[in-house]
Amino acid sequence: MFEIAELGHTLKKTDYNEQVPELRTQLLLTQQKLMNCDFPVIILISGVDGGGKGEVINLLNEWMDPRYMQTIAFDEPSDEEKERPKFWRFWRTLPSKGSIGIFVGSWYSDPLSQRVYGEIDDNQLQIELMNIKELERLLFDDGALIIKCWLHLKKDEQKKRIKNLEKNPETNWQVTERDKKHLKLYDDFIGVAEKTLTETSTGDAPWLIVDGSDIRYSSFSVGQHVLHRIEQHIEDRTAKVNSTNKTNGTARINPNQQSLLDSLDLSLKIDKKSYNEQLDYYQSKLKNLARIAQQQKRSCILVFEGWDAGGKGGAIRRITHAVDARNYRVIPVAAPTDEERSHHYLWRFWRHIPRAGKVTLYDRSWYGRVLVERVEGFASVNEWQRAYSEIANFEDALVRHGILLLKFWLHIDKDEQLKRFHEREQISYKKYKITEDDYRNREKWDDYKHAVNEMVTRTSTRSAPWLLVEGNDKKYARIKILKAYCEKLESSLQLSK
């Protein structure tokens, strides 16, 4: 794989100086076009130690407008990053649409290093690479352009470069004991790198392997590659947008499909005395369990979805009443802001993943993509159809990290909803909850019900199942949710008997 990058490619200084001005001009012109595009550019610069990654990145920043690009360097994960799923630190730094992000070190760095040092085996590496390909596919499907460049050096050339850096008083600080150790592991590293690049070089996100022995050659080659990839992606995206079918999502709903919601018994109730007793019991139990979870650094994410006026807010308040306010955060999800719209729809949810021992409660969530965005036509058919697998992979990453994830759908019937609307209009401090959209959404009740049914069917997994809550009686719904949270949390904690 790396043979062609070991031929000692060079670019004469005169040729370099003659060609760079034109390349720089084209890069700047293309960057200006990019600013008006609906996709970000993610550039990954990887390769062997001493391969010139830093020099190439500095030149890209010099040749292009640094106001609309950001370079992010990843080293050993911080404590804050270790307490969250591994992709969290990458998600939160993804560039917005119309801009460029250059990643020094990326989602490839840890799997490569861990395999070379024997911390994971080939099967575990394969799983890591599969997760990486899923991430890149998810970003590409949303329009992102991913440019991956590998700067290569032969073993002798790497050894020579490290010695030269070490001899120079102005550069010897760049050589660390880790670099020397890596040099001894060169053959192992190249073997793992070859496997990694072969496995993850796809048609949508191919690897460019560049000879790094001559900085003029490598930087010019990377600059040309970046220019051509962005130009081609702009052309492809323009053609795709012009041909995209923006048909309303309800067009593919099967009206004859039996609904899970219809199987719920909405007559279930609990009397006031039993409610008060059970509320006190489960809140007390939750207070103790939440304290233990905090001590054991077990994070929790609770997702609340349901009909307008379905009781989500009331259920959330009964939970937060039992948890230390310093350890939880409630995220009310409304229409995305301009900043959120400039990123992948999952970006705003990744940002709020809790630290170890903390709790995040989402009042509506990422499921908006397959509910309101689907029914109202804010997402294309292709966008909401692929969202089911994207969401499942997202939730799987949370669960694999050790986060306890609970998802509640609060169900009420149409008559109960109208009754609650009218009650809210009579209470001064609840009037703000009623909008014209609430009444308008009732006209699409059946469309939403079918969308909910498909959502539950396709995203209720063994690791992250949906709990459907009969909500016509608020008291019953609150107890069912509290009880389920306590039971799931208790079974997930290491409790001494």
Coordinates of C-alpha atoms in Angstrom, one line a residue, residues 17-314:
N17 CA 7.3 28.8 -6.0
E18 CA 5.9 29.1 -9.5
Q19 CA 2.8 26.9 -8.8
V20 CA 1.8 27.8 -5.3
P21 CA 0.4 31.3 -6.1
E22 CA -2.1 29.8 -8.5
L23 CA -3.0 27.0 -6.1
R24 CA -3.5 29.5 -3.3
T25 CA -5.7 31.7 -5.5
Q26 CA -7.9 28.7 -6.4
L27 CA -8.1 27.6 -2.8
L28 CA -9.3 31.0 -1.7
L29 CA -11.8 31.3 -4.5
T30 CA -13.2 27.8 -3.7
Q31 CA -13.3 28.7 0.0
Q32 CA -15.4 31.7 -0.8
K33 CA -17.9 29.5 -2.7
L34 CA -17.9 27.1 0.2
M35 CA -19.1 29.8 2.6
N36 CA -22.5 29.7 0.8
C37 CA -22.7 25.9 0.7
D38 CA -24.8 23.7 2.9
F39 CA -22.0 21.4 4.0
P40 CA -18.9 21.4 6.1
V41 CA -15.4 20.2 5.2
I42 CA -13.6 17.9 7.6
I43 CA -9.9 17.4 6.8
L44 CA -8.1 14.7 8.7
I45 CA -4.3 14.9 8.6
S46 CA -2.7 11.7 9.8
G47 CA 0.5 9.7 9.2
V48 CA 3.8 8.6 10.7
D49 CA 5.7 10.6 13.3
G50 CA 8.0 13.1 11.5
G51 CA 5.9 13.0 8.3
G52 CA 5.4 16.7 8.2
K53 CA 1.8 16.9 9.4
G54 CA 2.4 20.2 11.3
E55 CA 4.1 21.8 8.3
V56 CA 1.3 20.9 5.9
I57 CA -1.4 22.1 8.3
N58 CA 0.4 25.4 8.8
L59 CA 0.7 25.9 5.0
L60 CA -3.0 25.1 4.5
N61 CA -3.8 27.8 7.1
E62 CA -1.5 30.2 5.3
W63 CA -2.9 29.5 1.9
M64 CA -6.5 29.8 2.9
D65 CA -8.6 32.3 4.9
P66 CA -8.1 31.2 8.6
R67 CA -11.3 33.1 9.6
Y68 CA -13.4 30.4 8.1
M69 CA -11.4 27.3 9.1
Q70 CA -10.3 25.9 12.5
T71 CA -7.5 23.6 13.4
I72 CA -8.3 21.2 16.2
A73 CA -5.5 19.1 17.8
F74 CA -6.4 16.0 19.8
D75 CA -4.0 14.4 22.2
E76 CA -4.6 12.2 25.2
P77 CA -8.3 12.6 26.3
S78 CA -9.0 14.9 29.2
D79 CA -10.9 13.7 32.3
E80 CA -14.0 15.4 30.9
E81 CA -13.6 13.6 27.6
K82 CA -13.0 10.2 29.2
E83 CA -16.3 10.5 31.1
R84 CA -18.2 10.6 27.9
P85 CA -18.5 8.4 24.8
K86 CA -15.3 8.5 22.7
F87 CA -16.8 10.3 19.8
W88 CA -18.1 13.2 22.0
R89 CA -14.9 15.2 21.8
F90 CA -15.0 15.0 18.0
W91 CA -18.7 15.8 17.6
R92 CA -18.5 18.9 19.7
T93 CA -15.7 20.3 17.5
L94 CA -17.2 19.5 14.1
P95 CA -17.2 22.5 11.7
S96 CA -20.4 24.3 10.8
K97 CA -21.8 24.3 7.3
G98 CA -19.7 26.5 5.0
S99 CA -16.5 26.2 7.0
I100 CA -13.5 23.9 7.3
G101 CA -12.2 22.0 10.2
I102 CA -8.7 20.4 10.2
F103 CA -8.2 17.6 12.7
V104 CA -4.7 16.9 13.9
G105 CA -5.2 13.5 15.4
S106 CA -8.7 12.1 14.9
W107 CA -11.0 9.2 15.6
Y108 CA -8.3 7.0 14.0
S109 CA -5.5 7.9 16.5
D110 CA -6.7 5.8 19.5
P111 CA -7.5 2.6 17.7
L112 CA -4.2 2.7 15.8
S113 CA -2.2 3.3 19.0
Q114 CA -4.1 0.8 21.1
R115 CA -3.6 -2.0 18.5
V116 CA 0.1 -1.3 18.1
Y117 CA 0.6 -1.4 21.9
G118 CA -1.5 -4.6 22.2
E119 CA -4.3 -3.0 24.2
I120 CA -6.9 -4.3 21.8
D121 CA -6.8 -7.3 19.4
D122 CA -7.7 -7.5 15.7
N123 CA -11.3 -8.2 16.4
Q124 CA -11.6 -5.2 18.7
L125 CA -9.8 -3.1 16.1
Q126 CA -12.3 -4.3 13.5
I127 CA -15.2 -3.1 15.7
E128 CA -13.5 0.3 16.2
L129 CA -13.1 0.7 12.4
M130 CA -16.7 -0.3 11.9
N131 CA -17.8 2.4 14.3
I132 CA -15.6 4.9 12.5
K133 CA -17.1 4.0 9.1
E134 CA -20.6 4.4 10.6
L135 CA -19.6 7.9 11.8
E136 CA -18.2 8.9 8.5
R137 CA -21.2 7.5 6.6
L138 CA -23.5 9.5 8.9
L139 CA -21.6 12.7 8.3
F140 CA -21.4 12.1 4.6
D141 CA -25.1 11.3 4.3
D142 CA -25.8 14.7 5.9
G143 CA -23.6 16.4 3.2
A144 CA -20.3 16.7 4.9
L145 CA -17.1 16.3 2.8
I146 CA -14.4 14.2 4.6
I147 CA -10.9 14.6 3.3
K148 CA -8.4 12.1 4.7
C149 CA -4.6 12.5 4.1
W150 CA -1.9 10.2 5.3
L151 CA 1.7 11.5 5.3
H152 CA 4.1 8.6 5.0
L153 CA 7.8 8.1 5.6
K154 CA 10.1 5.1 5.1
K155 CA 11.6 3.8 8.3
D156 CA 15.1 5.1 7.5
E157 CA 13.7 8.4 6.5
Q158 CA 11.8 8.7 9.7
K159 CA 14.9 7.9 11.8
K160 CA 16.9 10.4 9.9
R161 CA 14.3 13.2 10.3
I162 CA 14.0 12.5 14.0
K163 CA 17.8 12.7 14.5
N164 CA 17.9 16.0 12.5
L165 CA 15.2 17.5 14.7
E166 CA 16.9 16.3 17.8
K167 CA 20.3 17.9 16.8
N168 CA 18.8 21.3 16.1
P169 CA 18.5 23.4 19.3
E170 CA 15.4 25.1 17.8
T171 CA 13.5 21.9 17.1
N172 CA 14.8 19.3 19.6
W173 CA 11.8 20.0 21.8
Q174 CA 9.6 18.4 19.2
V175 CA 11.3 15.0 19.7
T176 CA 9.8 13.1 22.7
E177 CA 10.5 9.8 24.3
R178 CA 7.2 8.7 22.8
D179 CA 8.6 9.4 19.3
K180 CA 11.7 7.3 19.9
K181 CA 9.5 4.5 21.2
H182 CA 7.3 4.7 18.1
L183 CA 10.3 4.5 15.9
K184 CA 11.1 1.1 17.4
L185 CA 7.6 0.0 16.7
Y186 CA 7.6 1.3 13.1
D187 CA 7.0 -2.1 11.5
D188 CA 4.1 -2.9 13.8
F189 CA 2.6 0.6 13.3
I190 CA 2.8 0.3 9.5
G191 CA 1.1 -3.1 9.6
V192 CA -1.8 -1.8 11.6
A193 CA -2.0 1.4 9.5
E194 CA -2.2 -0.6 6.3
K195 CA -5.1 -2.6 7.7
T196 CA -6.8 0.6 8.9
L197 CA -6.5 2.5 5.7
T198 CA -7.5 -0.4 3.6
E199 CA -10.6 -1.0 5.7
T200 CA -11.7 2.7 5.9
S201 CA -10.8 4.0 2.4
T202 CA -14.3 4.2 0.9
G203 CA -15.7 5.9 -2.2
D204 CA -17.2 8.7 -0.1
A205 CA -14.1 9.2 2.1
P206 CA -11.0 7.8 0.5
W207 CA -7.5 8.1 1.9
L208 CA -4.8 10.1 0.1
I209 CA -1.4 8.6 0.8
V210 CA 1.4 11.1 0.3
D211 CA 5.2 10.8 0.4
G212 CA 6.2 13.1 3.3
S213 CA 9.9 13.1 2.6
D214 CA 9.8 16.4 0.8
I215 CA 7.6 19.1 2.5
R216 CA 7.2 21.0 -0.8
Y217 CA 5.9 18.0 -2.6
S218 CA 3.6 16.8 0.3
S219 CA 2.1 20.2 1.1
F220 CA 1.4 21.0 -2.6
S221 CA -0.1 17.5 -3.1
V222 CA -2.4 17.9 -0.1
G223 CA -3.4 21.4 -1.2
Q224 CA -4.3 20.2 -4.7
H225 CA -6.2 17.3 -3.3
V226 CA -8.2 19.5 -0.9
L227 CA -9.0 21.9 -3.8
H228 CA -10.2 19.2 -6.1
R229 CA -12.3 17.4 -3.5
I230 CA -14.1 20.6 -2.4
E231 CA -14.7 21.7 -6.0
Q232 CA -16.1 18.2 -6.9
H233 CA -18.3 18.1 -3.8
I234 CA -19.8 21.6 -4.5
E235 CA -20.6 20.3 -8.0
D236 CA -22.1 17.1 -6.7
R237 CA -24.1 18.7 -3.9
T238 CA -25.5 21.3 -6.3
A239 CA -26.7 18.5 -8.6
K240 CA -28.1 16.5 -5.7
V241 CA -30.0 19.4 -4.2
N242 CA -31.6 20.2 -7.5
S243 CA -32.9 16.6 -7.9
T244 CA -33.7 15.9 -4.2
N245 CA -37.3 15.0 -3.7
K246 CA -38.7 17.1 -0.8
T247 CA -42.0 15.1 -0.6
N248 CA -43.8 15.4 2.7
G249 CA -42.8 12.5 4.9
T250 CA -46.4 11.3 5.4
A251 CA -46.5 10.0 1.9
R252 CA -44.9 6.7 2.9
I253 CA -47.0 6.0 6.0
N254 CA -49.0 2.8 5.8
P255 CA -52.5 3.8 7.1
N256 CA -53.4 0.1 7.6
Q257 CA -50.5 -0.7 10.0
Q258 CA -51.7 -1.7 13.4
S259 CA -50.6 0.9 16.0
L260 CA -48.9 0.0 19.3
L261 CA -50.5 3.0 20.8
D262 CA -54.0 1.5 20.3
S263 CA -53.0 -1.4 22.5
L264 CA -52.5 0.8 25.6
D265 CA -55.3 0.9 28.2
L266 CA -55.8 4.6 28.8
S267 CA -58.4 3.9 31.5
L268 CA -55.7 3.0 34.0
K269 CA -55.8 5.2 37.1
I270 CA -54.5 5.5 40.6
D271 CA -56.4 7.1 43.5
K272 CA -55.0 10.2 45.3
K273 CA -54.1 8.3 48.5
S274 CA -52.1 5.6 46.7
Y275 CA -50.5 8.2 44.5
N276 CA -49.2 10.2 47.4
E277 CA -47.9 7.1 49.1
Q278 CA -46.1 5.8 46.0
L279 CA -44.9 9.2 45.0
D280 CA -43.2 9.6 48.4
Y281 CA -41.8 6.0 48.3
Y282 CA -40.3 6.2 44.8
Q283 CA -39.0 9.7 45.2
S284 CA -37.2 8.7 48.4
K285 CA -35.9 5.6 46.7
L286 CA -34.7 7.6 43.7
K287 CA -33.0 10.2 45.9
N288 CA -30.9 7.4 47.5
L289 CA -30.2 5.6 44.1
A290 CA -29.2 8.9 42.4
R291 CA -26.7 9.6 45.2
I292 CA -25.2 6.1 44.7
A293 CA -25.1 6.6 40.9
Q294 CA -23.3 9.9 41.4
Q295 CA -20.7 8.1 43.7
Q296 CA -20.3 5.3 41.2
K297 CA -20.1 7.8 38.4
R298 CA -23.0 6.2 36.5
S299 CA -24.5 8.6 34.1
C300 CA -28.2 8.6 33.1
I301 CA -30.1 10.0 30.1
L302 CA -33.9 10.2 30.2
V303 CA -35.8 11.0 27.0
F304 CA -39.4 12.2 27.2
E305 CA -41.5 12.2 24.1
G306 CA -45.3 12.3 23.8
W307 CA -48.3 14.3 22.7
D308 CA -48.7 18.0 23.3
A309 CA -50.0 18.3 26.9
G310 CA -49.1 14.6 27.4
G311 CA -47.6 15.2 30.9
K312 CA -43.9 15.3 30.1
G313 CA -43.2 18.4 32.2
G314 CA -45.0 17.1 35.2

